[in-house]
XYZ file of C-alpha atoms in Angstrom:
583
model
C 112.579 54.572 80.132
C 110.669 51.543 81.298
C 112.729 51.421 84.451
C 111.898 55.090 85.215
C 108.157 54.372 84.776
C 108.343 51.350 87.029
C 110.193 53.369 89.644
C 107.581 56.138 89.522
C 104.751 53.627 89.889
C 106.579 52.070 92.813
C 106.970 55.438 94.505
C 103.269 56.049 94.098
C 102.459 52.481 95.206
C 100.511 51.641 92.063
C 102.372 48.469 91.155
C 103.995 45.676 93.018
C 106.850 43.944 91.312
C 109.295 41.480 92.751
C 111.647 44.364 93.373
C 108.920 46.728 94.595
C 109.759 46.242 98.247
C 113.355 47.201 97.623
C 112.272 50.255 95.631
C 109.902 51.424 98.387
C 112.651 51.056 100.945
C 115.014 53.032 98.701
C 112.426 55.787 98.229
C 111.798 55.888 101.957
C 115.500 56.290 102.640
C 115.750 59.059 100.081
C 112.943 60.919 101.796
C 114.755 60.551 105.087
C 117.901 61.971 103.600
C 116.073 64.947 102.099
C 114.079 65.738 105.217
C 117.123 65.224 107.417
C 119.156 67.578 105.262
C 116.461 70.249 105.522
C 116.212 69.812 109.296
C 119.998 70.055 109.649
C 119.959 73.256 107.600
C 117.202 74.638 109.798
C 119.003 73.669 112.982
C 122.118 75.418 111.753
C 120.413 78.297 109.938
C 117.927 79.368 112.582
C 120.532 80.060 115.292
C 122.707 81.760 112.681
C 119.769 83.873 111.515
C 118.830 84.710 115.087
C 122.374 85.746 115.892
C 122.878 87.854 112.792
C 119.502 89.624 113.044
C 119.571 90.217 116.800
C 119.676 93.917 117.706
C 122.499 95.298 119.802
C 121.448 96.517 123.241
C 124.033 98.172 125.422
C 123.357 97.662 129.129
C 121.974 100.822 130.704
C 122.648 101.596 134.392
C 119.041 100.938 135.405
C 119.675 100.656 139.145
C 121.563 103.939 139.262
C 118.806 105.707 137.320
C 115.972 104.337 139.435
C 117.589 105.349 142.701
C 116.400 108.897 142.049
C 112.881 109.475 143.351
C 110.496 112.415 143.276
C 110.487 112.411 147.080
C 114.210 113.158 147.341
C 114.841 116.628 148.721
C 117.250 118.849 146.805
C 119.173 121.144 149.152
C 120.298 124.447 147.673
C 122.581 126.513 149.890
C 122.382 130.309 149.961
C 125.261 132.238 151.525
C 124.966 135.530 153.403
C 128.032 137.449 154.506
C 127.409 139.828 157.412
C 129.258 143.145 157.290
C 128.087 144.950 160.424
C 128.994 148.378 161.707
C 131.609 148.266 164.457
C 129.339 150.300 166.738
C 126.747 147.529 166.846
C 126.851 144.674 169.356
C 128.665 141.615 168.057
C 126.539 138.611 167.159
C 127.868 135.161 166.258
C 127.153 134.040 162.731
C 126.033 130.628 163.985
C 123.334 132.255 166.140
C 121.985 134.230 163.175
C 122.044 131.120 160.986
C 120.130 129.106 163.584
C 117.516 131.831 163.944
C 117.107 132.094 160.171
C 116.561 128.363 159.741
C 113.968 128.319 162.524
C 112.046 131.183 160.910
C 112.172 129.687 157.413
C 111.074 126.283 158.685
C 107.976 127.854 160.223
C 106.844 129.260 156.857
C 107.274 126.106 154.772
C 104.283 124.403 153.196
C 104.029 120.646 152.594
C 104.976 119.414 149.141
C 102.499 117.398 147.123
C 103.204 113.987 145.670
C 105.532 114.030 142.676
C 106.479 117.680 143.260
C 110.269 117.156 143.670
C 110.763 119.056 146.973
C 113.449 121.714 147.336
C 114.932 123.133 150.524
C 117.023 126.279 150.722
C 119.817 125.945 153.273
C 121.079 129.201 154.743
C 124.762 129.620 155.514
C 125.773 132.766 157.416
C 129.330 134.030 157.853
C 131.026 137.245 158.863
C 133.040 139.285 156.386
C 132.604 140.575 152.870
C 131.045 138.501 150.135
C 133.195 137.515 147.149
C 132.439 139.942 144.313
C 130.107 138.853 141.473
C 129.693 135.327 142.828
C 126.244 133.770 142.332
C 124.630 132.589 145.534
C 126.731 134.832 147.788
C 125.150 137.986 149.197
C 126.466 140.808 151.306
C 124.383 142.005 154.262
C 125.468 145.401 155.530
C 124.094 146.331 158.917
C 124.283 149.868 160.242
C 122.559 152.182 162.709
C 120.361 154.999 161.482
C 122.031 158.398 161.558
C 118.927 160.479 162.235
C 117.666 161.293 165.669
C 114.226 159.687 165.403
C 113.566 156.202 166.578
C 111.640 155.150 163.426
C 111.683 151.636 161.953
C 114.158 149.451 160.132
C 114.839 150.133 156.459
C 115.922 147.429 154.006
C 117.671 148.615 150.841
C 118.202 146.009 148.132
C 120.847 146.813 145.510
C 121.158 145.074 142.143
C 124.689 143.897 142.955
C 123.704 141.161 145.450
C 123.839 143.524 148.398
C 121.178 144.230 150.995
C 121.538 147.026 153.504
C 119.766 146.904 156.858
C 119.478 150.238 158.643
C 118.401 149.719 162.229
C 116.491 152.472 164.047
C 118.590 154.750 166.239
C 117.606 153.784 169.762
C 119.206 154.289 173.090
C 120.096 150.628 173.414
C 120.573 147.973 170.746
C 121.232 144.579 172.301
C 122.886 141.666 170.578
C 119.539 139.849 170.667
C 117.702 142.659 168.871
C 120.433 142.905 166.216
C 120.348 139.153 165.717
C 116.570 139.143 165.318
C 116.561 142.080 162.897
C 119.229 140.571 160.649
C 117.743 137.080 160.850
C 114.283 138.381 159.908
C 115.569 140.036 156.743
C 117.586 137.006 155.641
C 114.717 134.638 156.462
C 112.273 136.808 154.512
C 114.513 136.657 151.431
C 115.060 132.894 151.622
C 111.443 132.088 152.465
C 110.135 134.297 149.659
C 112.131 132.472 146.974
C 111.488 129.041 148.472
C 107.743 129.665 148.441
C 108.005 130.927 144.853
C 109.757 127.708 143.815
C 107.182 125.704 145.756
C 104.325 127.433 143.959
C 105.927 126.904 140.569
C 106.572 123.213 141.258
C 103.016 122.680 142.456
C 101.719 124.435 139.341
C 103.781 122.136 137.081
C 102.752 119.026 139.005
C 99.011 119.698 139.126
C 96.668 119.146 136.202
C 94.698 122.272 137.175
C 97.202 124.535 138.918
C 95.845 126.551 141.750
C 96.133 130.303 141.520
C 98.802 130.427 144.166
C 102.140 132.137 144.377
C 103.913 132.250 141.011
C 101.714 129.614 139.399
C 100.813 131.895 136.496
C 104.431 132.800 135.722
C 105.480 129.159 136.045
C 102.995 128.157 133.364
C 103.982 130.995 131.040
C 107.763 130.712 131.264
C 109.915 128.644 128.953
C 111.768 125.603 130.128
C 115.521 125.951 130.262
C 117.247 125.781 126.902
C 120.947 126.474 126.266
C 119.979 128.505 123.207
C 116.858 130.603 122.618
C 116.016 132.319 119.334
C 114.445 135.771 119.725
C 112.768 137.240 116.633
C 111.599 140.857 116.436
C 109.038 141.448 113.692
C 107.542 144.658 112.346
C 104.136 143.846 110.855
C 102.469 146.405 108.617
C 98.839 145.446 108.100
C 98.107 147.479 104.945
C 100.877 149.544 103.325
C 98.782 150.114 100.180
C 96.087 152.233 101.807
C 98.313 153.169 104.703
C 101.888 154.196 105.355
C 105.113 152.459 104.416
C 106.688 151.754 107.794
C 110.283 150.861 108.614
C 112.263 150.881 111.858
C 115.790 151.431 113.176
C 115.817 148.121 114.948
C 119.594 147.644 115.011
C 120.131 150.751 117.124
C 117.156 149.932 119.336
C 118.404 146.388 120.002
C 121.918 147.588 120.794
C 120.627 150.235 123.188
C 117.727 148.536 124.958
C 117.901 144.757 124.469
C 121.573 143.859 124.108
C 122.471 144.651 127.770
C 119.939 142.042 128.918
C 121.220 139.543 126.357
C 124.782 140.039 127.586
C 123.741 139.715 131.232
C 122.012 136.393 130.530
C 124.968 135.023 128.558
C 126.299 132.917 131.487
C 122.944 131.110 131.660
C 121.625 130.898 128.101
C 122.505 132.228 124.673
C 119.929 134.542 123.145
C 120.261 135.069 119.400
C 118.313 138.115 118.217
C 117.049 138.493 114.647
C 114.627 140.982 113.093
C 112.398 141.162 110.052
C 109.818 143.440 108.413
C 106.647 141.950 106.952
C 104.562 144.137 104.659
C 101.005 143.338 103.573
C 100.509 141.234 106.678
C 96.763 141.503 106.466
C 94.290 141.943 109.311
C 94.273 139.690 112.355
C 91.594 136.969 112.488
C 89.494 138.943 114.981
C 86.972 141.752 114.583
C 87.819 144.647 116.884
C 85.149 146.857 118.416
C 84.879 150.264 116.746
C 83.515 153.170 118.767
C 84.343 156.800 119.515
C 86.708 157.093 116.498
C 88.889 154.282 117.826
C 89.184 150.508 117.662
C 89.344 148.327 120.743
C 90.499 144.791 121.451
C 89.036 142.903 124.404
C 90.956 140.234 126.369
C 89.123 137.267 124.722
C 90.249 138.546 121.297
C 93.932 138.514 122.203
C 94.280 134.723 122.177
C 93.191 134.715 118.505
C 95.010 137.863 117.417
C 98.090 136.236 115.875
C 97.419 135.170 112.300
C 99.915 132.311 112.109
C 98.874 130.960 108.660
C 99.388 134.337 106.943
C 102.192 135.844 109.003
C 105.548 134.309 108.186
C 107.014 133.799 111.646
C 109.294 130.861 110.882
C 112.383 130.498 113.030
C 115.856 130.735 111.565
C 116.939 127.998 113.979
C 114.712 124.899 113.774
C 116.184 123.381 116.955
C 116.251 126.214 119.484
C 112.968 127.328 121.074
C 111.685 130.550 119.559
C 110.233 133.686 121.134
C 108.384 136.101 118.846
C 107.956 139.783 119.596
C 105.693 141.566 117.139
C 105.297 145.300 116.677
C 101.972 145.488 114.883
C 101.073 148.582 112.843
C 97.311 148.574 112.155
C 95.715 149.979 109.030
C 95.273 153.732 109.139
C 91.482 153.374 108.851
C 91.295 151.465 112.154
C 93.809 153.543 114.135
C 94.102 154.153 116.985
C 93.809 150.570 118.233
C 93.634 150.110 121.997
C 93.634 147.028 124.221
C 91.011 147.077 126.971
C 91.642 145.653 130.418
C 88.259 143.872 130.445
C 85.034 143.464 128.502
C 83.073 145.700 130.842
C 81.643 148.956 129.570
C 83.875 151.861 130.378
C 86.932 149.646 130.943
C 90.277 151.420 130.804
C 92.902 150.758 128.152
C 96.101 148.909 128.922
C 98.888 151.432 129.461
C 101.452 149.483 127.446
C 98.974 148.666 124.647
C 100.593 145.227 124.479
C 100.000 141.669 125.617
C 102.091 138.530 126.002
C 101.410 134.950 124.971
C 102.745 132.259 127.358
C 105.746 130.381 125.976
C 105.352 132.083 122.596
C 106.199 135.786 122.839
C 104.453 139.132 122.901
C 102.636 141.666 120.727
C 102.765 145.458 120.960
C 100.479 147.686 118.895
C 102.057 150.818 117.400
C 99.619 153.561 116.405
C 101.145 156.085 114.022
C 100.808 159.855 114.573
C 97.404 161.310 113.718
C 98.829 163.407 110.893
C 100.083 160.331 108.976
C 98.597 160.155 105.479
C 98.237 157.192 103.099
C 101.353 156.621 101.025
C 103.660 158.434 103.422
C 106.905 156.850 104.590
C 107.420 156.461 108.325
C 110.675 155.332 109.928
C 110.411 154.547 113.614
C 113.595 155.840 115.217
C 115.356 154.289 118.173
C 113.839 156.894 120.475
C 110.328 156.207 119.145
C 110.905 152.497 119.635
C 111.990 152.942 123.248
C 108.558 152.359 124.855
C 107.949 149.303 122.684
C 111.411 147.891 123.396
C 110.775 148.414 127.095
C 107.639 146.311 126.746
C 109.550 143.608 124.870
C 112.255 143.529 127.541
C 109.618 143.114 130.265
C 107.895 140.368 128.283
C 111.186 138.595 127.623
C 112.019 138.662 131.333
C 108.653 137.130 132.167
C 108.877 134.477 129.446
C 112.310 133.411 130.676
C 110.990 133.082 134.226
C 112.691 136.113 135.804
C 110.694 137.097 138.864
C 110.322 140.838 139.276
C 109.849 140.667 143.065
C 113.233 139.039 143.704
C 114.526 139.047 146.394
C 111.707 141.114 147.940
C 109.039 143.447 146.659
C 109.211 147.123 147.519
C 106.740 147.665 150.330
C 106.188 148.744 153.893
C 105.123 146.073 156.345
C 101.769 146.901 157.894
C 101.397 147.674 161.545
C 100.152 144.184 162.412
C 102.987 142.572 160.481
C 100.649 140.206 158.612
C 102.340 137.022 157.449
C 105.656 138.751 156.753
C 108.773 137.733 158.619
C 109.903 141.353 158.719
C 109.230 143.529 161.704
C 106.134 145.708 161.447
C 106.816 149.104 159.998
C 109.887 147.889 158.085
C 110.326 149.611 154.724
C 111.735 147.632 151.787
C 113.253 149.629 148.948
C 114.416 147.693 145.893
C 116.685 149.411 143.394
C 116.027 148.284 139.833
C 118.814 147.203 137.469
C 118.149 149.903 134.906
C 121.399 149.393 132.985
C 121.257 145.641 132.323
C 117.570 144.901 132.818
C 118.271 142.152 135.340
C 119.837 142.285 138.792
C 122.264 139.865 140.374
C 119.491 138.646 142.680
C 117.241 137.884 139.712
C 120.026 136.130 137.813
C 120.783 133.912 140.790
C 117.111 133.077 141.333
C 116.775 132.162 137.650
C 119.921 130.056 137.874
C 118.573 128.142 140.868
C 115.186 127.732 139.166
C 116.789 126.303 136.026
C 119.032 124.083 138.151
C 115.944 122.556 139.742
C 114.205 122.157 136.381
C 117.285 120.715 134.681
C 117.810 118.124 137.394
C 114.159 117.100 137.330
C 114.116 116.945 133.516
C 117.248 114.783 133.418
C 115.929 112.306 135.987
C 112.447 111.941 134.491
C 113.856 111.624 130.967
C 116.330 108.911 131.959
C 113.653 106.981 133.800
C 111.341 107.278 130.780
C 114.173 105.953 128.621
C 114.583 102.919 130.847
C 110.850 102.164 130.710
C 110.848 102.562 126.935
C 113.797 100.210 126.446
C 112.210 97.603 128.728
C 108.893 97.746 126.872
C 110.477 97.340 123.408
C 112.863 94.405 123.520
C 113.845 94.825 119.858
C 114.923 98.434 120.300
C 118.544 99.167 119.436
C 120.601 100.664 122.264
C 123.949 101.746 120.882
C 127.085 102.396 122.906
C 126.770 106.114 122.136
C 123.420 106.192 123.929
C 124.857 104.412 126.950
C 127.737 106.892 126.992
C 125.294 109.811 126.989
C 123.311 108.215 129.812
C 126.474 107.650 131.846
C 127.576 111.240 131.296
C 124.135 112.518 132.288
C 124.271 110.507 135.514
C 127.765 111.804 136.191
C 126.521 115.366 135.815
C 123.584 114.631 138.108
C 125.897 113.314 140.789
C 127.770 116.632 140.707
C 124.644 118.438 141.940
C 124.779 118.460 145.704
C 121.872 116.597 147.269
C 122.973 117.348 150.836
C 123.838 120.673 152.466
C 127.551 121.506 152.175
C 129.647 121.509 155.301
C 131.583 124.643 154.333
C 131.114 127.538 151.956
C 134.025 126.449 149.783
C 132.340 123.118 148.967
C 129.506 124.566 146.860
C 129.324 126.511 143.625
C 125.964 127.636 142.244
C 127.486 128.037 138.785
C 128.855 124.487 138.785
C 125.543 123.034 139.932
C 123.684 124.922 137.217
C 126.124 123.785 134.530
C 125.821 120.177 135.744
C 122.013 120.299 135.705
C 121.974 121.826 132.216
C 124.440 119.224 130.924
C 122.491 116.359 132.495
C 119.211 117.525 130.959
C 120.668 118.045 127.477
C 122.431 114.658 127.453
C 119.356 112.820 128.738
C 117.089 114.331 126.082
C 119.698 113.697 123.379
C 119.831 110.014 124.345
C 116.051 109.720 124.516
C 115.487 111.261 121.088
C 118.353 109.449 119.360
C 117.315 108.620 115.759
C 118.288 104.976 116.101
C 115.819 104.597 118.965
C 113.007 106.730 117.633
C 112.836 104.678 114.425
C 112.124 101.500 116.409
C 108.990 103.049 117.863
C 107.413 102.586 114.436
C 108.738 99.045 113.733
C 106.736 96.553 115.835
C 107.105 92.769 115.754
C 104.164 92.459 113.354
C 106.371 93.964 110.642
C 108.863 91.107 111.044
C 106.127 88.514 110.720
C 104.927 90.177 107.528
C 108.446 90.113 106.083
C 109.560 86.568 106.994
C 106.327 84.600 106.573
C 106.367 84.794 102.732
C 109.870 83.277 102.777
C 109.520 80.484 105.332
C 105.915 79.401 104.851
C 106.357 77.946 101.280
C 109.382 75.980 102.475
C 107.793 74.800 105.699
C 104.661 73.260 104.105
C 106.484 70.635 101.898
C 108.859 69.783 104.750
C 106.018 69.241 107.215
C 104.131 67.198 104.580
C 107.196 65.006 103.948
C 107.655 64.462 107.682
C 104.022 63.457 107.924
C 104.407 60.900 105.109
C 107.569 59.507 106.705
C 105.807 58.996 110.009
C 102.839 57.297 108.318
C 105.112 55.039 106.228
C 107.161 54.104 109.262
C 104.054 53.095 111.171
C 102.861 50.944 108.262
C 106.170 49.075 108.070
C 106.058 48.350 111.780
C 102.590 46.908 111.488
C 103.693 44.703 108.560
C 106.836 43.558 110.333
C 105.060 42.310 113.459
C 103.346 39.199 111.836
C 106.533 38.213 110.015
C 108.478 38.194 113.243
C 105.799 36.062 114.921
C 105.821 33.518 112.094
C 109.584 33.167 112.307
C 109.414 32.440 116.024
C 106.733 29.750 115.491
C 108.777 28.020 112.853
């Protein structure tokens, strides 16, 4: 016990015995051993800790992603097959193609910065077009059978066919035939290229100008492989009004299903329906006058009562389009939508309105003889006008342009800015059976191809910037695989005009663009990456400091004491050494 006390006093330096110097040296050595052991553990443990806690980051193909730029021009070929009457002078397809490209080039507008330019390349060949092939169109040229000179007539059929009837004149030269055919083809190509240009400018500008197609471009949905369409019958007040039901299954099968089937190669539309009773009034106060109720355009943006109306989607992933058939309370019927706020403004013929990227609303006023408590079932025939409105709204929300490939018109005498000859009549036959023509399907396919390619590139480049900014973000091999597959799909989209017709497929390009966009967004929104956005480095400091700080303070204090003790011994050893040398 006495020895332990003496040793403690020696460690503290309180006593000095004959053996105190030996005890101090022993204590000093023990401190060295302890501190050395801790340092060795740290030297071994820190690299081991760093290795075991380091996140895995698969190498992304950054150079291949960054080679895509918004200034790169995407060339989309459009094929026209000339089927001319044998009585007309023969014209080489190459001459028509050259004339078309010259005319289209003269109508092009410059693209703004970051607008992802697109160029439509025209390919002209003789013969019949392959049936039901997107991007291939048949041009039938014939001479008018009547005796009058007249003007050219352009008939556009839904099945990707355009007929050009030239006026019956005494002489039709090869040059005049070439110019007439080239003008029609150039007008079709230029019209769609300018529509795409206007849509791209509208998406790229903060305040889109009111140019060609800018309004439709803002209101249309982005491409999605699956879109959920919900049809809802809303009865405002069945207690004081009528109990309303509808034969929606028959109406969908008759009026909407043909359009759904026609769009199946591009996107899958799943249609569901529901009936909501006791919906309650909309959060606006209509104007009551002349035994009717009126809604003005400013009221329409606040008409939908989202908190009270249960409009939840059955598919939480797919984008949703809502189409509401609203039955007002009997006391406020009839309800009309005015074209403007001006006094004496006319009512909208369809009594409906659409909401960009959301859906549409149609107001159904019941017959005047309807009494409170009566039961009303809207038959398929009674739903026909409302379903027609929903079909038109769905077309617009998907981005289907109604003036594709040309609008029905007659070119004025001065010709204006049209590429068609003055006096030319354009007659477009509507696709009444399916609700969408082959021309419109192809234009939508090309539009979604452009959007899909742009979405894939911008998403991949955003992913690269995100990974570079967060060095602790996990990048799994599955994400790299998705990025590689997205780049592979992008490379399948032709960026240069094809040399021959057989080298290009509009369907393949669309499928590649859709695949690239889906894979890029899947990689970007991977759960393993999204979670790291909310785990900064400060969280690590907060976790590890409570563990390492209590250990580090005694170790640093011991090292400090060792350094001080070592310096003291050196100072004491210097006089002893000098005395020995003198002796």
